[in-house]
PDB file of C-alpha atoms in Angstrom:
ATOM      1  CA  MET A  97       0.000   0.000   0.000  1.00  0.00           C
ATOM      2  CA  ALA A  98       2.815   2.410   0.847  1.00  0.00           C
ATOM      3  CA  ARG A  99       4.435   1.799  -2.542  1.00  0.00           C
ATOM      4  CA  ILE A 100       1.189   2.605  -4.351  1.00  0.00           C
ATOM      5  CA  LYS A 101       0.819   5.859  -2.375  1.00  0.00           C
ATOM      6  CA  THR A 102       4.391   6.844  -3.229  1.00  0.00           C
ATOM      7  CA  LEU A 103       3.889   6.146  -6.926  1.00  0.00           C
ATOM      8  CA  LYS A 104       0.671   8.148  -6.949  1.00  0.00           C
ATOM      9  CA  ARG A 105       2.349  11.087  -5.176  1.00  0.00           C
ATOM     10  CA  ASN A 106       5.222  11.017  -7.665  1.00  0.00           C
ATOM     11  CA  ARG A 107       2.788  11.173 -10.610  1.00  0.00           C
ATOM     12  CA  ILE A 108       1.075  14.197  -9.077  1.00  0.00           C
ATOM     13  CA  ARG A 109       4.473  15.739  -8.303  1.00  0.00           C
ATOM     14  CA  LYS A 110       5.612  15.439 -11.936  1.00  0.00           C
ATOM     15  CA  ARG A 111       2.392  17.052 -13.129  1.00  0.00           C
ATOM     16  CA  ILE A 112       2.887  19.994 -10.752  1.00  0.00           C
ATOM     17  CA  ARG A 113       6.543  20.392 -11.756  1.00  0.00           C
ATOM     18  CA  GLY A 114       5.475  20.666 -15.400  1.00  0.00           C
ATOM     19  CA  VAL A 115       3.708  23.899 -14.519  1.00  0.00           C
ATOM     20  CA  VAL A 116       5.714  25.371 -11.634  1.00  0.00           C
ATOM     21  CA  LYS A 117       9.190  26.640 -12.536  1.00  0.00           C
ATOM     22  CA  GLY A 118      11.423  28.696 -10.282  1.00  0.00           C
ATOM     23  CA  THR A 119      13.595  31.619 -11.342  1.00  0.00           C
ATOM     24  CA  ALA A 120      16.049  33.818  -9.459  1.00  0.00           C
ATOM     25  CA  GLU A 121      13.402  36.537  -9.054  1.00  0.00           C
ATOM     26  CA  ARG A 122      10.575  34.138  -8.207  1.00  0.00           C
ATOM     27  CA  PRO A 123      11.904  30.804  -6.949  1.00  0.00           C
ATOM     28  CA  ARG A 124       9.952  27.621  -6.366  1.00  0.00           C
ATOM     29  CA  LEU A 125       9.045  26.929  -2.728  1.00  0.00           C
ATOM     30  CA  SER A 126       9.418  23.149  -2.563  1.00  0.00           C
ATOM     31  CA  VAL A 127       7.965  21.171   0.351  1.00  0.00           C
ATOM     32  CA  PHE A 128       8.944  17.696   1.524  1.00  0.00           C
ATOM     33  CA  ARG A 129       7.028  16.067   4.347  1.00  0.00           C
ATOM     34  CA  SER A 130       8.133  12.914   6.118  1.00  0.00           C
ATOM     35  CA  ASN A 131       6.325  11.212   8.979  1.00  0.00           C
ATOM     36  CA  ARG A 132       8.135  13.285  11.623  1.00  0.00           C
ATOM     37  CA  GLN A 133       9.827  16.204   9.865  1.00  0.00           C
ATOM     38  CA  ILE A 134       9.004  18.856   7.294  1.00  0.00           C
ATOM     39  CA  TYR A 135      11.465  20.535   4.956  1.00  0.00           C
ATOM     40  CA  ALA A 136      11.104  23.566   2.679  1.00  0.00           C
ATOM     41  CA  GLN A 137      13.464  25.241   0.262  1.00  0.00           C
ATOM     42  CA  LEU A 138      13.459  28.042  -2.274  1.00  0.00           C
ATOM     43  CA  ILE A 139      14.926  26.768  -5.542  1.00  0.00           C
ATOM     44  CA  ASP A 140      16.083  28.557  -8.690  1.00  0.00           C
ATOM     45  CA  ASP A 141      15.375  25.915 -11.368  1.00  0.00           C
ATOM     46  CA  GLU A 142      17.207  27.808 -14.121  1.00  0.00           C
ATOM     47  CA  ARG A 143      20.545  27.497 -12.323  1.00  0.00           C
ATOM     48  CA  GLY A 144      19.704  24.541 -10.101  1.00  0.00           C
ATOM     49  CA  ASN A 145      20.537  26.453  -6.899  1.00  0.00           C
ATOM     50  CA  THR A 146      18.889  26.381  -3.500  1.00  0.00           C
ATOM     51  CA  LEU A 147      18.512  30.000  -2.410  1.00  0.00           C
ATOM     52  CA  ALA A 148      17.148  29.411   1.108  1.00  0.00           C
ATOM     53  CA  ALA A 149      16.118  26.384   3.145  1.00  0.00           C
ATOM     54  CA  ALA A 150      14.469  25.600   6.456  1.00  0.00           C
ATOM     55  CA  SER A 151      13.469  22.417   8.219  1.00  0.00           C
ATOM     56  CA  SER A 152      11.994  21.159  11.439  1.00  0.00           C
ATOM     57  CA  ARG A 153      15.352  19.559  12.310  1.00  0.00           C
ATOM     58  CA  ASN A 154      16.652  22.956  13.413  1.00  0.00           C
ATOM     59  CA  ALA A 155      17.965  22.902  17.001  1.00  0.00           C
ATOM     60  CA  ASP A 156      15.726  25.845  17.950  1.00  0.00           C
ATOM     61  CA  PHE A 157      12.600  23.836  17.180  1.00  0.00           C
ATOM     62  CA  GLU A 158      13.755  20.750  19.077  1.00  0.00           C
ATOM     63  CA  SER A 159      14.181  22.820  22.245  1.00  0.00           C
ATOM     64  CA  LYS A 160      10.682  24.343  21.901  1.00  0.00           C
ATOM     65  CA  LYS A 161       8.996  20.911  22.064  1.00  0.00           C
ATOM     66  CA  ILE A 162       6.345  21.721  19.444  1.00  0.00           C
ATOM     67  CA  THR A 163       5.188  19.262  16.820  1.00  0.00           C
ATOM     68  CA  GLY A 164       2.859  18.854  13.871  1.00  0.00           C
ATOM     69  CA  VAL A 165       0.973  21.784  12.436  1.00  0.00           C
ATOM     70  CA  ALA A 166       2.458  24.348  14.845  1.00  0.00           C
ATOM     71  CA  LEU A 167       5.985  23.231  13.961  1.00  0.00           C
ATOM     72  CA  ALA A 168       5.264  23.464  10.227  1.00  0.00           C
ATOM     73  CA  LYS A 169       4.019  27.039  10.693  1.00  0.00           C
ATOM     74  CA  GLU A 170       7.250  27.954  12.496  1.00  0.00           C
ATOM     75  CA  VAL A 171       9.299  26.418   9.672  1.00  0.00           C
ATOM     76  CA  GLY A 172       7.344  28.498   7.148  1.00  0.00           C
ATOM     77  CA  MET A 173       8.015  31.678   9.112  1.00  0.00           C
ATOM     78  CA  LEU A 174      11.730  30.836   9.358  1.00  0.00           C
ATOM     79  CA  LEU A 175      11.894  30.248   5.604  1.00  0.00           C
ATOM     80  CA  ALA A 176      10.178  33.593   4.960  1.00  0.00           C
ATOM     81  CA  LYS A 177      12.733  35.333   7.176  1.00  0.00           C
ATOM     82  CA  LYS A 178      15.612  33.691   5.286  1.00  0.00           C
ATOM     83  CA  ALA A 179      13.960  34.685   2.005  1.00  0.00           C
ATOM     84  CA  GLN A 180      13.776  38.311   3.113  1.00  0.00           C
ATOM     85  CA  ASP A 181      17.465  38.199   4.026  1.00  0.00           C
ATOM     86  CA  ALA A 182      18.152  36.929   0.491  1.00  0.00           C
ATOM     87  CA  LYS A 183      15.927  39.746  -0.900  1.00  0.00           C
ATOM     88  CA  ILE A 184      13.254  37.369  -2.187  1.00  0.00           C
ATOM     89  CA  LYS A 185       9.666  38.625  -1.939  1.00  0.00           C
ATOM     90  CA  THR A 186       7.643  36.247  -4.128  1.00  0.00           C
ATOM     91  CA  ALA A 187       7.694  32.530  -4.873  1.00  0.00           C
ATOM     92  CA  HIS A 188       5.792  29.746  -6.639  1.00  0.00           C
ATOM     93  CA  PHE A 189       4.408  27.177  -4.190  1.00  0.00           C
ATOM     94  CA  ASP A 190       5.222  23.533  -4.995  1.00  0.00           C
ATOM     95  CA  ARG A 191       3.336  21.248  -2.616  1.00  0.00           C
ATOM     96  CA  GLY A 192       5.337  18.247  -3.803  1.00  0.00           C
ATOM     97  CA  GLY A 193       2.372  15.999  -4.558  1.00  0.00           C
ATOM     98  CA  TYR A 194       0.959  16.292  -1.036  1.00  0.00           C
ATOM     99  CA  LYS A 195      -2.557  17.531  -0.371  1.00  0.00           C
ATOM    100  CA  TYR A 196      -2.800  21.202   0.567  1.00  0.00           C
ATOM    101  CA  HIS A 197      -3.923  20.243   4.044  1.00  0.00           C
ATOM    102  CA  GLY A 198      -2.484  19.931   7.540  1.00  0.00           C
ATOM    103  CA  ARG A 199       1.253  20.501   7.825  1.00  0.00           C
ATOM    104  CA  VAL A 200       1.707  21.562   4.179  1.00  0.00           C
ATOM    105  CA  LYS A 201      -1.043  24.178   4.495  1.00  0.00           C
ATOM    106  CA  SER A 202       0.350  25.354   7.826  1.00  0.00           C
ATOM    107  CA  LEU A 203       3.836  25.796   6.339  1.00  0.00           C
ATOM    108  CA  ALA A 204       2.364  27.884   3.504  1.00  0.00           C
ATOM    109  CA  GLU A 205       0.404  30.049   5.942  1.00  0.00           C
ATOM    110  CA  GLY A 206       3.515  30.570   8.076  1.00  0.00           C
ATOM    111  CA  ALA A 207       5.499  31.646   5.018  1.00  0.00           C
ATOM    112  CA  ARG A 208       2.750  34.103   4.083  1.00  0.00           C
ATOM    113  CA  GLU A 209       2.682  35.509   7.621  1.00  0.00           C
ATOM    114  CA  GLY A 210       6.443  35.925   7.429  1.00  0.00           C
ATOM    115  CA  GLY A 211       6.033  38.131   4.362  1.00  0.00           C
ATOM    116  CA  LEU A 212       6.518  35.754   1.435  1.00  0.00           C
ATOM    117  CA  ILE A 213       4.015  36.254  -1.402  1.00  0.00           C
ATOM    118  CA  PHE A 214       2.738  33.370  -3.570  1.00  0.00           C
TER     119      PHE A 214
END
């Protein structure tokens, strides 16, 4: 069952990536969600560079003892702060084949609250 879910997510992911392309001015905000962690990065697809990245594995988050949706929101806000430091204001959101629900939605809302526009 897990293999079928992974294959289905990868099909959806390829379809999204056919539409969403990141540039230096407007990078792609890519999300990866595992069972325990959540990762996000701003990617310039033209050059293949990661411009900014944030994840729930940061030591600051481990000391706060928050999990789930609240942690994803904090990661989104951290990514938005790093994006502002890199002078990035807008991005394309790439949900990575996951439903826009729960932790993925919370990360997007945190990034928006932090000042990132998409």
